[in-house]
mmCIF file of C-alpha atoms and ligand atoms in Angstrom:
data_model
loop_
_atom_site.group_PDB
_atom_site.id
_atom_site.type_symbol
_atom_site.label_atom_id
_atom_site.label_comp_id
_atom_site.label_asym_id
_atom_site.label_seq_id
_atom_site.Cartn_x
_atom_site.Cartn_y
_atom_site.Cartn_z
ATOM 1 C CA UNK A 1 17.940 4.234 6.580
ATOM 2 C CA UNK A 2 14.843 2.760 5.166
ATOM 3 C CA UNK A 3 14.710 0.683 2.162
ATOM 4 C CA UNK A 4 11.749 1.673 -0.357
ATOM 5 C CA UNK A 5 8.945 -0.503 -1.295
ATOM 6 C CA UNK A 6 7.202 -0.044 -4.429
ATOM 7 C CA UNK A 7 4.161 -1.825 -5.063
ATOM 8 C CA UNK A 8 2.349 -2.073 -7.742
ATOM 9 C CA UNK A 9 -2.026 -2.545 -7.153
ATOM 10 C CA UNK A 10 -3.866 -4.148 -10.085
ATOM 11 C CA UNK A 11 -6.695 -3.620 -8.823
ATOM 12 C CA UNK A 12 -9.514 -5.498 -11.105
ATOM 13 C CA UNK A 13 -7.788 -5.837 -14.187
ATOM 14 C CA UNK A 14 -5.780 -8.310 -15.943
ATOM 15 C CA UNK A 15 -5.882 -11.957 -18.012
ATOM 16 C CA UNK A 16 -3.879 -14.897 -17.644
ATOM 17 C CA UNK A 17 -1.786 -14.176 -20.787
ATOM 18 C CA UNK A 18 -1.750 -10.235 -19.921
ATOM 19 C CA UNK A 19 0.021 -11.028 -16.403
ATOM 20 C CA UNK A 20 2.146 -13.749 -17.393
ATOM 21 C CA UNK A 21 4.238 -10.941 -19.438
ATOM 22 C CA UNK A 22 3.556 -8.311 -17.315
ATOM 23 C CA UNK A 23 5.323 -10.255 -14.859
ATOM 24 C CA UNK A 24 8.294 -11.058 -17.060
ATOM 25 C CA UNK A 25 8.829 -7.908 -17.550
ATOM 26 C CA UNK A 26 8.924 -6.974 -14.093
ATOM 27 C CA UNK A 27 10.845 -9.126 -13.102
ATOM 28 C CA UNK A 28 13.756 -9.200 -16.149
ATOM 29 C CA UNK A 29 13.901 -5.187 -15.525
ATOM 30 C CA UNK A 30 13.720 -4.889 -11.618
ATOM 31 C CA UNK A 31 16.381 -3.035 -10.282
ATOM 32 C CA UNK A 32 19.167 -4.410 -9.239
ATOM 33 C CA UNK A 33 19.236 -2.944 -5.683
ATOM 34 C CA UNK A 34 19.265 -4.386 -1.775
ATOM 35 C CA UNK A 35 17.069 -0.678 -0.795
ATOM 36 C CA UNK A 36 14.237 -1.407 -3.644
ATOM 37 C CA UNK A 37 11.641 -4.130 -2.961
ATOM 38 C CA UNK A 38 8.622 -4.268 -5.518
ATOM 39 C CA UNK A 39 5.553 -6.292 -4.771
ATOM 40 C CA UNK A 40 2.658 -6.706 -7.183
ATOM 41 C CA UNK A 41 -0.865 -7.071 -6.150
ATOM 42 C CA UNK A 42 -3.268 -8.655 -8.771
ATOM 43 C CA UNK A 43 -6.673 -9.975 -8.463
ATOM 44 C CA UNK A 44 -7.069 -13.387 -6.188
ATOM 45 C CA UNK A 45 -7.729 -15.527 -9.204
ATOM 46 C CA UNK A 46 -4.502 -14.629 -10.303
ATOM 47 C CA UNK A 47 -2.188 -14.294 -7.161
ATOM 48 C CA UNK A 48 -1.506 -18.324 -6.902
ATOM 49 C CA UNK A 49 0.059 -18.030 -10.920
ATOM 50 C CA UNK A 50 1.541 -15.164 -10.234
ATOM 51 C CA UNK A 51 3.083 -16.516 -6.978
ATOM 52 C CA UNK A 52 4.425 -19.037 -8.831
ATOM 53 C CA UNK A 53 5.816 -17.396 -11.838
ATOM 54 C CA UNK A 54 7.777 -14.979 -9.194
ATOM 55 C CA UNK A 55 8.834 -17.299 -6.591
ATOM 56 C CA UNK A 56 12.560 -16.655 -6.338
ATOM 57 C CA UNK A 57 12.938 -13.540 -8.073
ATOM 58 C CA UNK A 58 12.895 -11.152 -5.382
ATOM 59 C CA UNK A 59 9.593 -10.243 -6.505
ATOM 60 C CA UNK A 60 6.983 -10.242 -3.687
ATOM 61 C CA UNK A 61 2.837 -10.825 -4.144
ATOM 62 C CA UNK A 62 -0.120 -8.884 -2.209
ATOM 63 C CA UNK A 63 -3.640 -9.531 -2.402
ATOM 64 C CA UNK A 64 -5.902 -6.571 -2.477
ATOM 65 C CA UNK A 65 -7.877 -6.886 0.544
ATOM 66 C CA UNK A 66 -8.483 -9.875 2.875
ATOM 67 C CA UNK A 67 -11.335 -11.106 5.234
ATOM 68 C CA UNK A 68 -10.748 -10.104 8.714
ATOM 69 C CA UNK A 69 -11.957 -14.222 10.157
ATOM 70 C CA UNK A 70 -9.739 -16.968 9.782
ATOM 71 C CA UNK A 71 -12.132 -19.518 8.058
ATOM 72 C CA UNK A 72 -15.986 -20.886 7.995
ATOM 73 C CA UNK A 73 -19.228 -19.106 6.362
ATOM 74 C CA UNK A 74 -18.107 -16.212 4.984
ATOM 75 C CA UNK A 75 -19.223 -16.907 1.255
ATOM 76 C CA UNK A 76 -17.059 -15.083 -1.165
ATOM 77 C CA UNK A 77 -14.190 -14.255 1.381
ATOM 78 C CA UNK A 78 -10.589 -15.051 1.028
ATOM 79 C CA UNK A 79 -8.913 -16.088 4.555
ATOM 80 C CA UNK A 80 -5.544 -14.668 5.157
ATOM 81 C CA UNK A 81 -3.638 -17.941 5.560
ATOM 82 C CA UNK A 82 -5.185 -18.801 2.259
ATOM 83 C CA UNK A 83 -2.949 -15.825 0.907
ATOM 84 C CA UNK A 84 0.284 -17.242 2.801
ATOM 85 C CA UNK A 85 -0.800 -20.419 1.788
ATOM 86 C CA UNK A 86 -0.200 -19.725 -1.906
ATOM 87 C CA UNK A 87 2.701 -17.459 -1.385
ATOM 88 C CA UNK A 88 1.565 -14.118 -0.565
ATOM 89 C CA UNK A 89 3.409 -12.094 1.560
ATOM 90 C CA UNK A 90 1.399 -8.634 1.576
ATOM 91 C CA UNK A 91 -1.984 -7.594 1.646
ATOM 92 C CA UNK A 92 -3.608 -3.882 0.805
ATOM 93 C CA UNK A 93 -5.764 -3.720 3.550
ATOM 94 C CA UNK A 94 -8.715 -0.343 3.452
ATOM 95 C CA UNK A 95 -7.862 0.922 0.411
ATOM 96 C CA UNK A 96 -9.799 4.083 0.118
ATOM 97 C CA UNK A 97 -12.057 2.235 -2.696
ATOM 98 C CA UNK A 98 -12.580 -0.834 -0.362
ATOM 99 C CA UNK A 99 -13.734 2.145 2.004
ATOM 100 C CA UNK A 100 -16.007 3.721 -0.407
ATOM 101 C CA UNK A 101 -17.370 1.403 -2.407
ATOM 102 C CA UNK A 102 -18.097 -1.647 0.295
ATOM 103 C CA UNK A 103 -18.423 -0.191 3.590
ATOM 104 C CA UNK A 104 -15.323 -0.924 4.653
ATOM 105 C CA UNK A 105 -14.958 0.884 8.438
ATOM 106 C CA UNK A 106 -11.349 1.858 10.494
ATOM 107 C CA UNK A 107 -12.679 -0.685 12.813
ATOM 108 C CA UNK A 108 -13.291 -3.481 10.319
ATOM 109 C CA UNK A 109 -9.938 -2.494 8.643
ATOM 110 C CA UNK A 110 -8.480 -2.807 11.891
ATOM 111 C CA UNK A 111 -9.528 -6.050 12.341
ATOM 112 C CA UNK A 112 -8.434 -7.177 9.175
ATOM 113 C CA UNK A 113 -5.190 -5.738 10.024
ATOM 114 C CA UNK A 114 -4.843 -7.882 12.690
ATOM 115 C CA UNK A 115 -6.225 -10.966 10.653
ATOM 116 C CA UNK A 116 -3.460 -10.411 8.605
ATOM 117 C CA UNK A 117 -0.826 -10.008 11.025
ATOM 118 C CA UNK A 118 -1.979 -13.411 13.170
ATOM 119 C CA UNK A 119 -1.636 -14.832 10.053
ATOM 120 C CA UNK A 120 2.173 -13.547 8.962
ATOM 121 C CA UNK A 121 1.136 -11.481 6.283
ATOM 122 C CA UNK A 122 2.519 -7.624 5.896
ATOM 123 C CA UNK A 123 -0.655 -5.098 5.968
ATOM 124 C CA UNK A 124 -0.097 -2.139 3.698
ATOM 125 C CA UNK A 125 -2.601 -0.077 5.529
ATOM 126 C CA UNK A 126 -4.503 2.724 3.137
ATOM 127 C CA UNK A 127 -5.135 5.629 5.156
ATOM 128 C CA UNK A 128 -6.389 9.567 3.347
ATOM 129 C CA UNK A 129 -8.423 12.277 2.703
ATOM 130 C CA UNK A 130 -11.294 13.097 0.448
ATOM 131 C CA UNK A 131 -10.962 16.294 -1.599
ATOM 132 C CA UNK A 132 -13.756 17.484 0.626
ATOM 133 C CA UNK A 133 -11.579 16.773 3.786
ATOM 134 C CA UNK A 134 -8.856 18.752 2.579
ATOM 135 C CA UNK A 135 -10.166 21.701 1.697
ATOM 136 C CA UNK A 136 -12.275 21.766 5.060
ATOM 137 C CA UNK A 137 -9.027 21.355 6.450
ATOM 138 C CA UNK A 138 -9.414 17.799 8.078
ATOM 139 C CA UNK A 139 -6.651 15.675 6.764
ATOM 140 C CA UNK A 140 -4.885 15.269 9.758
ATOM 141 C CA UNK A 141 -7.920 14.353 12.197
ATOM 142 C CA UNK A 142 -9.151 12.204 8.888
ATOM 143 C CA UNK A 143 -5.516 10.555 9.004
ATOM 144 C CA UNK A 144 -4.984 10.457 12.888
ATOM 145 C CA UNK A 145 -8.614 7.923 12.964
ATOM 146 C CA UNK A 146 -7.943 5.845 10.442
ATOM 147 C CA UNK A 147 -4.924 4.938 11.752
ATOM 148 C CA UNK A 148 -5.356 5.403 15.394
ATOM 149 C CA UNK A 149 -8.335 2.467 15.088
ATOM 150 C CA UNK A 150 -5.517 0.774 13.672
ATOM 151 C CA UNK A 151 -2.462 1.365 16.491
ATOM 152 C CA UNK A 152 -5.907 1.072 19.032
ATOM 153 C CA UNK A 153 -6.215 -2.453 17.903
ATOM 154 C CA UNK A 154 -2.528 -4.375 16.803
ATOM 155 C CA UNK A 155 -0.195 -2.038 18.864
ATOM 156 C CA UNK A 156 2.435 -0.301 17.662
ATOM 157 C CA UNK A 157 4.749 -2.819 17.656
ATOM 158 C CA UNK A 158 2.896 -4.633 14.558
ATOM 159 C CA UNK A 159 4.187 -1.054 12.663
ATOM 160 C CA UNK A 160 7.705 -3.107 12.625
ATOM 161 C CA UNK A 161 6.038 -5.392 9.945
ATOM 162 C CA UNK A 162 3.179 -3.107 9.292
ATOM 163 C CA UNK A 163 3.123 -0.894 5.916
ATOM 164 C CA UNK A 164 1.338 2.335 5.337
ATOM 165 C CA UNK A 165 0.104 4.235 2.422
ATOM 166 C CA UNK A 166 -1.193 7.522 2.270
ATOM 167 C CA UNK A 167 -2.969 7.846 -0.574
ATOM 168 C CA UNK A 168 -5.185 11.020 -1.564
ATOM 169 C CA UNK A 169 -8.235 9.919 -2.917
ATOM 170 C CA UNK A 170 -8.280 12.786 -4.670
ATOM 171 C CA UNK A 171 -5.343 11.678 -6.476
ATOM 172 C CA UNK A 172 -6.352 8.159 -7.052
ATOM 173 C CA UNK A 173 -6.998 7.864 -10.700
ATOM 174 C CA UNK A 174 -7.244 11.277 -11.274
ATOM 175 C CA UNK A 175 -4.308 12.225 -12.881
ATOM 176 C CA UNK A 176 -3.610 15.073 -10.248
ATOM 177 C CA UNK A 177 -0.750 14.020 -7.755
ATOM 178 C CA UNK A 178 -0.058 15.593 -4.595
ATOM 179 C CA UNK A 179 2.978 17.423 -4.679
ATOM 180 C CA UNK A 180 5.750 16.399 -3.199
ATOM 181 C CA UNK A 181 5.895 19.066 -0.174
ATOM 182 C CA UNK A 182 1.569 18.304 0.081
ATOM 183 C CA UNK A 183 2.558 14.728 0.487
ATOM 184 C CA UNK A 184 5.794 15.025 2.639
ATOM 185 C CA UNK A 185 3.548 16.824 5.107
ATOM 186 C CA UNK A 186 1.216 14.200 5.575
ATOM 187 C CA UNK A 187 3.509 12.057 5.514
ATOM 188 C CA UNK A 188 5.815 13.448 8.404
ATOM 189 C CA UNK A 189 2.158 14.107 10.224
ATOM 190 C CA UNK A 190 1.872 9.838 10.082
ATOM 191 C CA UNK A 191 5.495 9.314 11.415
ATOM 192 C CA UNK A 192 5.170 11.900 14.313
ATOM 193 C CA UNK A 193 1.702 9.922 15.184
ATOM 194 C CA UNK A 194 3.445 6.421 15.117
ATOM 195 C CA UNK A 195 6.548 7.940 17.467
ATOM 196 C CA UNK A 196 4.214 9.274 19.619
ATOM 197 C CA UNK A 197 3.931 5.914 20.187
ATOM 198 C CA UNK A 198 7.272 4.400 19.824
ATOM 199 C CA UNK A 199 9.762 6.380 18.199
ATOM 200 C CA UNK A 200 12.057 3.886 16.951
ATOM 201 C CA UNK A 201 9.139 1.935 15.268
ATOM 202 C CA UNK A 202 8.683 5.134 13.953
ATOM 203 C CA UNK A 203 11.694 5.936 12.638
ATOM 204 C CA UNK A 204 11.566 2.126 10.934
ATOM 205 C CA UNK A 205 7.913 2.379 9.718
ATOM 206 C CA UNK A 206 7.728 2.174 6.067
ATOM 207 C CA UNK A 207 5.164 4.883 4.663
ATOM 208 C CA UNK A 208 4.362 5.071 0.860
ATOM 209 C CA UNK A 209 2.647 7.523 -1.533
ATOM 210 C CA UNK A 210 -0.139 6.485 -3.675
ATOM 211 C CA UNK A 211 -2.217 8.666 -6.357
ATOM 212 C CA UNK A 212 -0.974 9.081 -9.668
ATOM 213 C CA UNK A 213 2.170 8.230 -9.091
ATOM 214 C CA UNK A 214 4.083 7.662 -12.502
ATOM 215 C CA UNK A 215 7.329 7.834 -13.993
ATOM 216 C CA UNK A 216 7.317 11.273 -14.233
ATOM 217 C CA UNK A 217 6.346 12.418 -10.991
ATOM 218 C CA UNK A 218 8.257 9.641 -8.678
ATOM 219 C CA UNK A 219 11.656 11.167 -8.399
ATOM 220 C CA UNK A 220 10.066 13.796 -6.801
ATOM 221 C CA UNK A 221 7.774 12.336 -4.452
ATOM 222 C CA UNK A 222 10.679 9.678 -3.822
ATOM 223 C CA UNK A 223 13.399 12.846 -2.661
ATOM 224 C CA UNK A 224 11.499 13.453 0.350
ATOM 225 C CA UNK A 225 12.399 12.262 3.628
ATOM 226 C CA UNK A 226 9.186 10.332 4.945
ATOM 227 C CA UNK A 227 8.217 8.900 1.466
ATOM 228 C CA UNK A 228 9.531 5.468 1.273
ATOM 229 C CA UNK A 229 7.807 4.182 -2.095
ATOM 230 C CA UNK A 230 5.092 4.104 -4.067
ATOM 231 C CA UNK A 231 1.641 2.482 -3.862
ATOM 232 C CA UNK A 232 0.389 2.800 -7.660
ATOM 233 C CA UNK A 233 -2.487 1.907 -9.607
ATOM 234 C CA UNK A 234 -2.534 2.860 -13.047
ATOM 235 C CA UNK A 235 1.257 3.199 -13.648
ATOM 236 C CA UNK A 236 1.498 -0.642 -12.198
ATOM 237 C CA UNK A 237 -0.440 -2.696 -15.144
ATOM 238 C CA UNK A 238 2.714 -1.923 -18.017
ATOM 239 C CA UNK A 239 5.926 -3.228 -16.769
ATOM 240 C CA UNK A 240 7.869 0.166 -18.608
ATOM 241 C CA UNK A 241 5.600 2.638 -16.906
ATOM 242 C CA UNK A 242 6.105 0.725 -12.997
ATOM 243 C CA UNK A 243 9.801 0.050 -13.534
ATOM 244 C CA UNK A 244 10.404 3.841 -14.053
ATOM 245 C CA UNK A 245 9.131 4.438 -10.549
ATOM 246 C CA UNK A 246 10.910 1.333 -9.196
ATOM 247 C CA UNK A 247 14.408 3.009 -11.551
ATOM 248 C CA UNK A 248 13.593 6.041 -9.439
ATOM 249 C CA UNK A 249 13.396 4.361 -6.100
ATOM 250 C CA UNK A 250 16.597 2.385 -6.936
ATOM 251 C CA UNK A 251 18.442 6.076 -7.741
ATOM 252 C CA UNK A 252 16.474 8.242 -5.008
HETATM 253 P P1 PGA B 1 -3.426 5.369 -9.156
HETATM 254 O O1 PGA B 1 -4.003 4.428 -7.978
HETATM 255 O O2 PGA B 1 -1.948 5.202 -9.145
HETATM 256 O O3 PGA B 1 -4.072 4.849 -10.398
HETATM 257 O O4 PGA B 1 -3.858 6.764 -8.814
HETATM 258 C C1 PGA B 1 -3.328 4.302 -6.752
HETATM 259 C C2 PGA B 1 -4.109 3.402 -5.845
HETATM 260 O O5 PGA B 1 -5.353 3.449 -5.865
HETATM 261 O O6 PGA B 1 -3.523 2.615 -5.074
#
């Protein structure tokens, strides 16, 4: 049985003050449960404080995205033993707006897969569809090479510590979340790709739902078999609104 991993992405938002409650809270309400891990991912100005503030509550950190070298003239970049280095133990690596917005290929998320990996971080690796995809009816070819640059270039053994998301990104932000069964398909689509690999890696491989996921909707999304938590965005910055997902993770 596979635990469930709910993490919460901050994405750019946030102030020292804001997070040191926000964390609090998150931490004075997480659920008491061995099958529920939460992780918070908040800007890299603030992961070292929040680090800090959650270091021995069961409480893990991410970073948001990484640099795929290990160190030297890459103004701007964050190094991925600069994230273990001040505590991190995840990293979002090609979320869809990472993809979008800067260029980000499967290849280079690949290699910042493996960046991460060399340097004993756990990837949560984005993978989805535009709403344009979907409706032309290439979700699973838009799934199978994201991923498959991926499995192409850390093996499949690195799914043992390896994390994925599938996240709509015509859900992110949008308010409309796939449904449960929508999801679940995908989903079972990503596990049957990994066993066709190695089925017991499979079988072990943590794969979470992100897009609107709230309160509300998680229960849901949460009941089906190959949906093992929750990557979420909006429903992540108010400590209520992301331990009512994590409540529903901890009862699901
Ligand atoms: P959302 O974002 O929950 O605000 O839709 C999810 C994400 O982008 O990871």
């Amino acid at each position: 049985m596979r635990d469930f991993l709910v993490a919460g992405n901050w994405k750019m938002n946030g102030s020292s003050a804001g997070n040191a409650e926000l964390v609090a809270g998150i931490i004075a309400g997480a659920p008491r449960s061995d099958r529920v891990r939460l992780v918070i991912c908040p800007p890299f100005p603030y992961l070292a404080p929040v680090a800090a503030q959650a270091a021995g509550s069961g409480v893990a950190v991410g970073a948001q995205t990484v640099s795929q070298h290990e160190s030297g003239a890459f103004t701007g970049e964050v190094a991925p033993g600069m994230l273990r280095d001040i505590g991190c133990e995840y990293v979002i690596v090609g979320h869809s707006e990472r993809r979008e917005l800067y260029g980000e290929t499967s290849a280079t998320v690949a290699e910042k897969v493996k960046a991460a990996l060399d340097a004993g971080l756990k990837p949560i690796v984005c993978v989805g569809e535009t709403l344009e995809q979907r409706e032309s009816g290439s979700t699973e070819s838009v799934v199978e090479e994201q991923l498959g640059a991926v499995i192409d270039k850390v093996g499949i053994a690195a799914f043992a510590t390896a994390v994925v998301a599938y996240e709509p990104v015509w859900a992110i932000g949008t308010g409309k979340t796939a449904s449960p069964e929508q999801a679940q398909e995908v989903h079972r689509h990503i596990r049957a790709l990994l066993a066709g690999h190695e089925s017991d890696i499979a079988a072990a491989t943590q794969i979470l739902y992100g897009g609107s996921m709230k309160g509300e909707n998680a229960a849901g999304l949460l009941a089906m078999p190959d949906i093992d938590g929750g990557l979420i965005g909006g429903a992540s910055l108010k400590a209520a609104d992301f331990l009512a997902i994590a409540q529903a993770a901890a009862q699901g």
